[in-house]
mmCIF file of C-alpha atoms and ligand atoms in Angstrom:
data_model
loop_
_atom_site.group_PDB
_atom_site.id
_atom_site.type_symbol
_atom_site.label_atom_id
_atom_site.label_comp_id
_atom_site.label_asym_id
_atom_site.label_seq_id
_atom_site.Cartn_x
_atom_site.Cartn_y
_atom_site.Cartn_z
ATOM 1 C CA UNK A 1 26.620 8.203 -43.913
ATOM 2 C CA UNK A 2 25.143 11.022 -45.907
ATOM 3 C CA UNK A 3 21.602 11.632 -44.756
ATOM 4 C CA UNK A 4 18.965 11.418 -47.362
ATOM 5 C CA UNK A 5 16.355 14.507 -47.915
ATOM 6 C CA UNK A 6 13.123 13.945 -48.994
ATOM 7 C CA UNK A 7 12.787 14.552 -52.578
ATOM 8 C CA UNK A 8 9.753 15.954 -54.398
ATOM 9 C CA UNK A 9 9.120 13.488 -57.147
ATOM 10 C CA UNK A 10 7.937 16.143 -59.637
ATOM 11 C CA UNK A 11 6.641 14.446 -63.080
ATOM 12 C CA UNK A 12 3.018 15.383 -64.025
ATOM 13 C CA UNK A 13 0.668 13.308 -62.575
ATOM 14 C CA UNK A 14 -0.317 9.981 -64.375
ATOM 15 C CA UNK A 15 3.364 10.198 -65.580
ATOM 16 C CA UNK A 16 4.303 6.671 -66.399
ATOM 17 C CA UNK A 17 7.750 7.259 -65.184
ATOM 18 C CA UNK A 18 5.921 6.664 -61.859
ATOM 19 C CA UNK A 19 5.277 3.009 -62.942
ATOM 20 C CA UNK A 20 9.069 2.672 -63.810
ATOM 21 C CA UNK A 21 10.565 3.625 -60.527
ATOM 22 C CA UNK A 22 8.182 1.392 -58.349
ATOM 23 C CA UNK A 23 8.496 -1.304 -60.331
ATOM 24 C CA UNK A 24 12.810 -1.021 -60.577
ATOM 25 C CA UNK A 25 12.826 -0.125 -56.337
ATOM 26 C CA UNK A 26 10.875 -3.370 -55.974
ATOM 27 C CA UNK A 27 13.043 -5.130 -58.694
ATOM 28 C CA UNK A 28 16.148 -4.587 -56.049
ATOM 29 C CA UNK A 29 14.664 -5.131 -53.015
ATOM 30 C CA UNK A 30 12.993 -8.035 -54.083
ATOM 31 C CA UNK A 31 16.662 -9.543 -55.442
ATOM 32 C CA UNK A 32 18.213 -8.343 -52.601
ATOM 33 C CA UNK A 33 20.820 -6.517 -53.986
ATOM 34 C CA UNK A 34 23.210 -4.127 -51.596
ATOM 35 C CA UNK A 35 21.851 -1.228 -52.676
ATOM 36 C CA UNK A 36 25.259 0.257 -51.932
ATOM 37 C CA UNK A 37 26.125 -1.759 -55.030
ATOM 38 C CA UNK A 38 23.923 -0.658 -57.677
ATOM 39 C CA UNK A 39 24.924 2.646 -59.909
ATOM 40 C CA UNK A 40 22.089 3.978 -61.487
ATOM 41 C CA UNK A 41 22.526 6.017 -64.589
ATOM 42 C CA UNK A 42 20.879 8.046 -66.682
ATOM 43 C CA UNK A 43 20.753 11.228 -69.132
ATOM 44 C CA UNK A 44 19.035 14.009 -69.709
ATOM 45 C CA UNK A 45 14.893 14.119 -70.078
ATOM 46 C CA UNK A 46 12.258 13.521 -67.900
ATOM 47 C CA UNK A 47 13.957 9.879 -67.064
ATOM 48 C CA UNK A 48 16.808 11.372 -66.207
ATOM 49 C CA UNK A 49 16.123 12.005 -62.734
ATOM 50 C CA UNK A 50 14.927 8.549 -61.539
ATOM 51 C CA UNK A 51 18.280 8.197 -59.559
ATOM 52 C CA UNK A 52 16.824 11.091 -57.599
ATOM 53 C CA UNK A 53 13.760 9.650 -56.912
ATOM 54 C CA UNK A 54 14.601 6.166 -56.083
ATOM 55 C CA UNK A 55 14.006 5.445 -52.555
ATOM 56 C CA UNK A 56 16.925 3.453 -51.884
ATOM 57 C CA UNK A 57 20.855 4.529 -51.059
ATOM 58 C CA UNK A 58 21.958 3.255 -54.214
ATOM 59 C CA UNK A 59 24.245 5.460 -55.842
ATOM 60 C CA UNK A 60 22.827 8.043 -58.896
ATOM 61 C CA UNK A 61 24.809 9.482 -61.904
ATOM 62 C CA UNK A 62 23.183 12.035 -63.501
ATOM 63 C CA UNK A 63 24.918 12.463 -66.663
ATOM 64 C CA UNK A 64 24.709 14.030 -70.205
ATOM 65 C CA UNK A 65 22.161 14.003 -73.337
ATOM 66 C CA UNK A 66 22.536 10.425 -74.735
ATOM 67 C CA UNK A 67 25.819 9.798 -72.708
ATOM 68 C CA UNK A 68 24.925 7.361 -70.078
ATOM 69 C CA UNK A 69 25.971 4.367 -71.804
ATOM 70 C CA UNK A 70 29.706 5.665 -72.308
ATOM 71 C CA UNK A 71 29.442 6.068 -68.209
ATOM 72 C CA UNK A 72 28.157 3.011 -67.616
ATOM 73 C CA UNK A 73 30.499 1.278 -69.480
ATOM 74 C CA UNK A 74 32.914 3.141 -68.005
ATOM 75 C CA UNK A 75 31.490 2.926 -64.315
ATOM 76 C CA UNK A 76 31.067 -1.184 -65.385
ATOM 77 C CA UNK A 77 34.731 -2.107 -66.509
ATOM 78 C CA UNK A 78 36.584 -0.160 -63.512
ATOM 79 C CA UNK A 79 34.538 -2.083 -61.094
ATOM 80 C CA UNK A 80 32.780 -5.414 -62.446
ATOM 81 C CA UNK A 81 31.662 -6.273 -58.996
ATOM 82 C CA UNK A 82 28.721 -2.978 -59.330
ATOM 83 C CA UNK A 83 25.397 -3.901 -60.785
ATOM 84 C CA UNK A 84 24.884 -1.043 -63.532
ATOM 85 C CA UNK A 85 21.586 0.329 -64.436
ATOM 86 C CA UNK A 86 20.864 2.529 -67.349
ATOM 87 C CA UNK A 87 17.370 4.601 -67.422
ATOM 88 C CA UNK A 88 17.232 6.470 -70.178
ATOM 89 C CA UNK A 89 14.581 8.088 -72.643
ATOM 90 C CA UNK A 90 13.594 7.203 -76.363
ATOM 91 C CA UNK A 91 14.890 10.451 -77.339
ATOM 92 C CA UNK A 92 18.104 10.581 -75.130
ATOM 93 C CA UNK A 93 19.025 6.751 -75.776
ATOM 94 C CA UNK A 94 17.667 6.144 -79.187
ATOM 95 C CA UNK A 95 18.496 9.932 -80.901
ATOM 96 C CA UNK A 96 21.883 11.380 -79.337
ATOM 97 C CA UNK A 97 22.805 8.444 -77.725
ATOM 98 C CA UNK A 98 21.824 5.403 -80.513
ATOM 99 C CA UNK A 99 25.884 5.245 -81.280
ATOM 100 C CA UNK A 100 26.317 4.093 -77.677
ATOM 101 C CA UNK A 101 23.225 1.862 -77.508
ATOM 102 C CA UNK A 102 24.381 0.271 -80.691
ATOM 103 C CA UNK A 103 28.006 -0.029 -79.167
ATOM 104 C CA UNK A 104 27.017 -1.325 -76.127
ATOM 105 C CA UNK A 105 25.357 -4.337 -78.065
ATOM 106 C CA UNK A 106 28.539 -5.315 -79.792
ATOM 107 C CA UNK A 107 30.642 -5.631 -75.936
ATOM 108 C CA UNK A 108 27.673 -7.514 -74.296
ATOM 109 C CA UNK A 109 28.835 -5.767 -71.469
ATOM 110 C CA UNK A 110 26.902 -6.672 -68.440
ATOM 111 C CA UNK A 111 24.287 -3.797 -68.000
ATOM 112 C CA UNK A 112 20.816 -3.415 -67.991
ATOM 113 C CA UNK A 113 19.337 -0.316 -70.411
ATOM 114 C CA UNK A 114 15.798 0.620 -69.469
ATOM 115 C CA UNK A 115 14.325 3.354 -72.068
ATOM 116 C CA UNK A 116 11.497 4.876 -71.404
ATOM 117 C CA UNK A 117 9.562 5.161 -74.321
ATOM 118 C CA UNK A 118 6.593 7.794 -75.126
ATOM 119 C CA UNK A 119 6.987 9.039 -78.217
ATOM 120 C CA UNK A 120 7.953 12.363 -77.503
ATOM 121 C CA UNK A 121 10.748 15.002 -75.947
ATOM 122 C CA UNK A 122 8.730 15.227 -73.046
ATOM 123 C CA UNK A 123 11.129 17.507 -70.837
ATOM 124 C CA UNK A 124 11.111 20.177 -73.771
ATOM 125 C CA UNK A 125 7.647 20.289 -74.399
ATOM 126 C CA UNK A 126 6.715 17.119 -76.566
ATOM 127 C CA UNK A 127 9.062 17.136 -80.093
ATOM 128 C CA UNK A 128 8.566 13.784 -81.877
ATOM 129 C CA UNK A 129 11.274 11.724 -80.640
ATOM 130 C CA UNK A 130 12.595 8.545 -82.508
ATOM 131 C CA UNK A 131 10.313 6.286 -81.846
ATOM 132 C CA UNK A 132 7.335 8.125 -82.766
ATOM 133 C CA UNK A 133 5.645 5.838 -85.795
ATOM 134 C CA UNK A 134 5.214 8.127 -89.342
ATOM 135 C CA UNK A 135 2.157 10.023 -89.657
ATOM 136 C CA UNK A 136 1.110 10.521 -86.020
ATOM 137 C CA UNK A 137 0.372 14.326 -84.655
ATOM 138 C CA UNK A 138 0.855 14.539 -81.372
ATOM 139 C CA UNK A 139 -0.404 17.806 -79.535
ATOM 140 C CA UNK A 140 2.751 20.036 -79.631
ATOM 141 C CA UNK A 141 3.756 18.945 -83.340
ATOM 142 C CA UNK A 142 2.206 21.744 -86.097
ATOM 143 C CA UNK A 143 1.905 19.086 -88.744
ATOM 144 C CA UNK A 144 1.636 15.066 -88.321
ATOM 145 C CA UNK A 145 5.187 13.442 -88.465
ATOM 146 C CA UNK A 146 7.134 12.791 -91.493
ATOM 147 C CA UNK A 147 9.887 10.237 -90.143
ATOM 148 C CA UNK A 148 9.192 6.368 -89.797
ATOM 149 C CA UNK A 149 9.916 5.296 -86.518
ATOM 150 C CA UNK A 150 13.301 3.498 -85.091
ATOM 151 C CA UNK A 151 12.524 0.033 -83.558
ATOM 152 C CA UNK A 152 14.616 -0.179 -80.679
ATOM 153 C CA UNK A 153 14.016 -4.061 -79.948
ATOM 154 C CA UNK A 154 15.215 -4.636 -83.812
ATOM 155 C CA UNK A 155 18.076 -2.588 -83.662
ATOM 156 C CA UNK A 156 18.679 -4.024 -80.225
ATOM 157 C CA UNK A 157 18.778 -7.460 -81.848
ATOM 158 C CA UNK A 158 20.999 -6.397 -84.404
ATOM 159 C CA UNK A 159 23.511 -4.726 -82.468
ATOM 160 C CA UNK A 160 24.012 -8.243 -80.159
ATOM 161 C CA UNK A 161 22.144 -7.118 -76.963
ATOM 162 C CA UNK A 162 21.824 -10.996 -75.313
ATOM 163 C CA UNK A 163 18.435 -10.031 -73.564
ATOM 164 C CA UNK A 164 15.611 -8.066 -75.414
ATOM 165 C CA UNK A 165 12.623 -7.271 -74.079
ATOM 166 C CA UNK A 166 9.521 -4.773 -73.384
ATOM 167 C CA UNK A 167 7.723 -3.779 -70.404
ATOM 168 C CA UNK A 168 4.601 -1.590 -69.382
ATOM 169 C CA UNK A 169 5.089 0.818 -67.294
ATOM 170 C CA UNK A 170 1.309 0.819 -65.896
ATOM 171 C CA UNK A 171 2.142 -3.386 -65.315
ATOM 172 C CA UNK A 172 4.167 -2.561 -62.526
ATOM 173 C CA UNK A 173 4.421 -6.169 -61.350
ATOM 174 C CA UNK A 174 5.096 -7.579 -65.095
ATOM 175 C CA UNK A 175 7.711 -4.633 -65.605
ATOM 176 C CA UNK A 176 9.320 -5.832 -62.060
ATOM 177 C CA UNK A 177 9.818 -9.043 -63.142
ATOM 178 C CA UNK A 178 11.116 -8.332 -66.577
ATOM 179 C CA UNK A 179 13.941 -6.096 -64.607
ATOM 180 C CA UNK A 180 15.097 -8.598 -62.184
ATOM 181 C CA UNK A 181 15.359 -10.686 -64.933
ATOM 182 C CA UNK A 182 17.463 -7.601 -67.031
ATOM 183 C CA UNK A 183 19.598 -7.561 -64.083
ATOM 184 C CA UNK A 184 20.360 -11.473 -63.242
ATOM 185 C CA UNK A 185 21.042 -11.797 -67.038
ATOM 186 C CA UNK A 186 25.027 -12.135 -67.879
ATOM 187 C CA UNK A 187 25.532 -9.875 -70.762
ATOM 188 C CA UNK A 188 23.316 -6.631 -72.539
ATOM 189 C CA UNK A 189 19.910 -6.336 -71.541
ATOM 190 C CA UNK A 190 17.734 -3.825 -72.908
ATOM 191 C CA UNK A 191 13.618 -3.710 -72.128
ATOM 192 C CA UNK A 192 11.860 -1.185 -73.854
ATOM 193 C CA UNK A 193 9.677 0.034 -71.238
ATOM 194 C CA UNK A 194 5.968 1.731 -72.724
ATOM 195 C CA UNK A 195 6.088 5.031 -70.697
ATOM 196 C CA UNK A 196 2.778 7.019 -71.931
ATOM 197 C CA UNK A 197 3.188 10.850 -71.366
ATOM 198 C CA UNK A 198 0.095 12.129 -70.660
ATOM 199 C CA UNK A 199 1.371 15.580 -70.760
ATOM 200 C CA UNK A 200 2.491 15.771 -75.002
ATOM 201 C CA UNK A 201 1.485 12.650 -75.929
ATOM 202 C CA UNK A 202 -2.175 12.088 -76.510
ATOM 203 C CA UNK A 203 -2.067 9.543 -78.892
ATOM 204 C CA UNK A 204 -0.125 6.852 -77.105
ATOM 205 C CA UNK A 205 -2.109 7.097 -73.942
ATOM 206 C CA UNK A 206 -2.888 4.195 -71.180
ATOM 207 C CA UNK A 207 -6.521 4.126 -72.837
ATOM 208 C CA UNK A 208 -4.574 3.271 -76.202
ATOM 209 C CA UNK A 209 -2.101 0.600 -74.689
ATOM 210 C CA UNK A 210 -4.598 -0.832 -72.284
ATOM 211 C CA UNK A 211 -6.541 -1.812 -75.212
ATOM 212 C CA UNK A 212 -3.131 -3.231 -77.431
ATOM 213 C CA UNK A 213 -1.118 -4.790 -74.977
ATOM 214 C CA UNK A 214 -0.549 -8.756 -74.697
ATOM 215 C CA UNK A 215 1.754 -10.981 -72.956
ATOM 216 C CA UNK A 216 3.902 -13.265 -74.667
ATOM 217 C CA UNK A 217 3.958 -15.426 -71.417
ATOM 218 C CA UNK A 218 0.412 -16.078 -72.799
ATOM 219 C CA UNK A 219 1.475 -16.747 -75.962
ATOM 220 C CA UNK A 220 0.815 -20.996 -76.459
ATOM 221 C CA UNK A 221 4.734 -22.449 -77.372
ATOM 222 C CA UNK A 222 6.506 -18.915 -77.172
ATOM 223 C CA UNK A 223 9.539 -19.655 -76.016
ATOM 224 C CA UNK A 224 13.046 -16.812 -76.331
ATOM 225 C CA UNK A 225 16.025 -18.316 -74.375
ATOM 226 C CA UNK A 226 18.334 -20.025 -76.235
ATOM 227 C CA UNK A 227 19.696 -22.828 -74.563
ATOM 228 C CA UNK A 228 21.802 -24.477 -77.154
ATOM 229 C CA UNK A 229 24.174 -22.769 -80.130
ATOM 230 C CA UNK A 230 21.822 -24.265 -82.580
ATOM 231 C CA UNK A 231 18.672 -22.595 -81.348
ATOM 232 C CA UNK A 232 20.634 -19.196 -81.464
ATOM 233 C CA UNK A 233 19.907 -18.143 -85.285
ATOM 234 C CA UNK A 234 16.136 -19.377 -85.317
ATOM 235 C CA UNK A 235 15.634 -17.788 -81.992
ATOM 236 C CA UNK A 236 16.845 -14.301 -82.874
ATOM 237 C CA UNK A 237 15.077 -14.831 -86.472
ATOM 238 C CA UNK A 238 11.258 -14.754 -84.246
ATOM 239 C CA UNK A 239 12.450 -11.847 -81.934
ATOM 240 C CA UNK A 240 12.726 -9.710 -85.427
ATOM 241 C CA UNK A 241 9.676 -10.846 -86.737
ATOM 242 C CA UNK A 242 8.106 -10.642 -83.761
ATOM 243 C CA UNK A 243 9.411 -6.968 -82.701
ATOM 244 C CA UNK A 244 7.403 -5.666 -86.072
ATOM 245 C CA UNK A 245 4.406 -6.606 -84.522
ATOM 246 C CA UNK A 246 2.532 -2.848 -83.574
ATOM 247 C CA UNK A 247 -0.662 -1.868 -83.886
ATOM 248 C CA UNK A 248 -3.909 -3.480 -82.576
ATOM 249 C CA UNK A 249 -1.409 -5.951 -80.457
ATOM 250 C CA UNK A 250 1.671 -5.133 -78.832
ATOM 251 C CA UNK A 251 3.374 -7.764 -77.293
ATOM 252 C CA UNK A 252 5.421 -7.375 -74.136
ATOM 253 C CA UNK A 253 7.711 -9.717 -72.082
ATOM 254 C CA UNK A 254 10.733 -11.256 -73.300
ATOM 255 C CA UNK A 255 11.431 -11.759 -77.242
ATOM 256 C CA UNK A 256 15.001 -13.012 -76.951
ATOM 257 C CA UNK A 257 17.778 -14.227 -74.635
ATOM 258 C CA UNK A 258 21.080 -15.818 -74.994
ATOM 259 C CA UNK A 259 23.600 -16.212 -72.426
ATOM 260 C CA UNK A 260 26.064 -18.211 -74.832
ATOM 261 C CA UNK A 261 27.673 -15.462 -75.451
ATOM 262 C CA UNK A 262 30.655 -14.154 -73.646
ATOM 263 C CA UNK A 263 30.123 -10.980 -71.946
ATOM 264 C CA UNK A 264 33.117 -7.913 -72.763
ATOM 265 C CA UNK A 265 34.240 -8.990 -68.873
ATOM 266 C CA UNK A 266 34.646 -12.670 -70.186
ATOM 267 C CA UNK A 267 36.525 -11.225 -73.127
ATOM 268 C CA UNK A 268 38.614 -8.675 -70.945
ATOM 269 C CA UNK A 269 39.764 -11.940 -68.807
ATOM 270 C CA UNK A 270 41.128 -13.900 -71.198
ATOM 271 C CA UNK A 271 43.285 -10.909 -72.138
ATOM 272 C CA UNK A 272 43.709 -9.855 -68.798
ATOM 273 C CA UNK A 273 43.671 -13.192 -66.442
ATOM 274 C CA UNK A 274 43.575 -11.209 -63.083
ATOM 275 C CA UNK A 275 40.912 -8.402 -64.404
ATOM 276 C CA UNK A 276 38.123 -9.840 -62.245
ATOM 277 C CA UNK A 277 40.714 -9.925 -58.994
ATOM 278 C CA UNK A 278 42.575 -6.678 -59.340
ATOM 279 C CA UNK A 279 39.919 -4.642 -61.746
ATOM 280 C CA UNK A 280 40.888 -0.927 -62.094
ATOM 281 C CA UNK A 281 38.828 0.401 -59.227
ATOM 282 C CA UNK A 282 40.956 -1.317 -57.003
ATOM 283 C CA UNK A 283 44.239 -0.662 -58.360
ATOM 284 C CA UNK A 284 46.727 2.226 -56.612
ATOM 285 C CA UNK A 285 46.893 5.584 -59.058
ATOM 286 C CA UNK A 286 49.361 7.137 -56.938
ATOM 287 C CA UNK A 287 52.465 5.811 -54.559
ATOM 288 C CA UNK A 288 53.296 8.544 -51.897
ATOM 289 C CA UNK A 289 51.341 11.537 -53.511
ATOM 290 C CA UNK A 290 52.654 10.550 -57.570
ATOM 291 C CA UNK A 291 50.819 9.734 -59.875
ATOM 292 C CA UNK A 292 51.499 6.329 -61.174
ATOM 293 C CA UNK A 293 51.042 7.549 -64.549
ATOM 294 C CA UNK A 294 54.403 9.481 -63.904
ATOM 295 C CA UNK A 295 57.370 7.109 -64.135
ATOM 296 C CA UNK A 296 59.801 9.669 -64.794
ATOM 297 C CA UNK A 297 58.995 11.024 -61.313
ATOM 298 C CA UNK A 298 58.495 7.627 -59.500
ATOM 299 C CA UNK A 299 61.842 6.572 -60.902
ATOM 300 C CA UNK A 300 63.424 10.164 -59.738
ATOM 301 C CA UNK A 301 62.322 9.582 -56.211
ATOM 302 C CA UNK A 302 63.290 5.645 -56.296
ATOM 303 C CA UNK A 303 59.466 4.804 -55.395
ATOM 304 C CA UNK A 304 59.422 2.503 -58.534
HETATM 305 FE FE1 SF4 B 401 6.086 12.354 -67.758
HETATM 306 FE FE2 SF4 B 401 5.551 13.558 -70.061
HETATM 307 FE FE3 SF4 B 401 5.357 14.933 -67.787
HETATM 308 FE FE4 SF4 B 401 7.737 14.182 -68.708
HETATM 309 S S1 SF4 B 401 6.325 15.627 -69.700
HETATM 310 S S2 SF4 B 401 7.032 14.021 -66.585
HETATM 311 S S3 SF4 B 401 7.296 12.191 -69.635
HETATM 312 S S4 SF4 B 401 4.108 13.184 -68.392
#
């Protein structure tokens, strides 16, 4: 076994990245999970290099602006038995990489996406990102922003993610729960995690969400699983609604979840009977040094 070196966790202090990796170390320990079975991906940003910081021997891909969801799918459907877990940023996940999050959706493919959302570019020195709302001037921007802001539990919805949701990251033990939950679920799960910045963003700050943020746990008759087909369409109708909801409240916790729906695995099977058996990781690419993509050859040297 590789031995691990310590690794100097360097976001700026206060970072609420900090919040996020506690809370998803103590989301797989606490399910006790192999950690030898748990990929963690991500892109490129500031949340990028939570694989190198988790304190765990799970394994880490570090991958490419607003690519880790093409990995992870790909990492996923070669090897169904792996949980897959996708940290990415607002700006990564939602800007470069919104094709893939929207993709992703569609399959129901059975990963869990955590963005970590402040607003900004924080790794470049605080651009607006996607998610930062019209109008707001955060320090590093000359002039206050002129583009309205994506909602990534709406689109979420939209696209066919079966679990939507949105953490804290300063509620460590909420967030921990909402991502054992993310990763139990069968299907897309997505929880918009609040990650202030207290580097670029000074607007969104802990002061600001402190003051905003509810939970829907608390919330008298709130109720988002859907249990039965026919609960499906009114369910998903008070997620939307409920996903506008910004301002002086923010709700966090779960808005929606449906495990009716068959995941891209379940679909894969009933194409492929054996894929959960004999799954691509496991089957032989080459027979006595040759490739098994090269008949010609195999038949040449009678292997096939
Ligand atoms: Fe965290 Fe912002 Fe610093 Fe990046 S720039 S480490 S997001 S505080």
């Amino acid at each position: 076994m590789v031995e691990r070196k310590p690794v100097f966790v360097d976001w700026c202090p206060g970072c609420g990245d900090f919040g996020i990796l506690r809370a998803e170390e103590m989301a797989i320990r606490e399910l006790g999970i192999d950690p030898k079975s748990v990929v963690i991906v991500s892109g490129i940003g500031c949340s990028g290099k939570i694989p190198h910081f988790m304190n765990l021997p799970i394994s880490g891909v570090h991958t490419l602006h607003g690519r880790s969801i093409a990995f992870a799918t790909g990492i996923k459907l070669s090897n169904p038995s792996l949980e897959v877990i996708v940290n990415v940023g607002d700006g990564d996940g939602l800007g470069i990489g919104m094709g893939h999050f929207v993709h992703l959706g569609r399959r129901n493919i059975d990963i869990a996406v955590l963005v970590h959302n402040n607003g900004v570019y924080g790794l470049t020195k605080g651009q607006a990102s996607p998610t930062l709302h019209r109008g707001e001037k955060t320090k590093s921007l000359p002039k206050p922003n002129i583009m309205d802001a994506v909602n990534p539990l709406a689109v979420a919805l939209a696209a066919g993610y079966t679990f939507v949701a949105r953490g804290y990251a300063y509620d460590v033990m909420h967030l921990k729960e909402l991502i054992k939950k993310a990763i139990l679920h069968k299907g897309s799960a997505l929880i918009d995690i609040l990650q202030p910045c207290p580097t670029y963003n000074d607007i969104n700050t802990k002061e600001w969400y402190d003051k905003r943020v509810y939970k829907l746990d608390n919330v008298p008759g709130w109720d988002p699983v859907v249990r039965k087909e026919e609960e499906a369409q009114k369910k998903f109708e008070q997620a939307i609604m409920k996903s506008y909801e910004w301002g002086e409240k923010i709700p966090i916790g779960i808005f929606y979840q449906n495990e009716l729906v068959p995941t891209f695995e379940d679909r894969l099977t009933s194409n492929i009977p054996n894929y959960r058996e004999y799954y691509p990781a496991k089957q032989q690419i080459e027979i006595n040094g040759i490739s098994t993509t090269k008949i010609d050859e195999l038949i040449k040297a009678k292997r096939i």
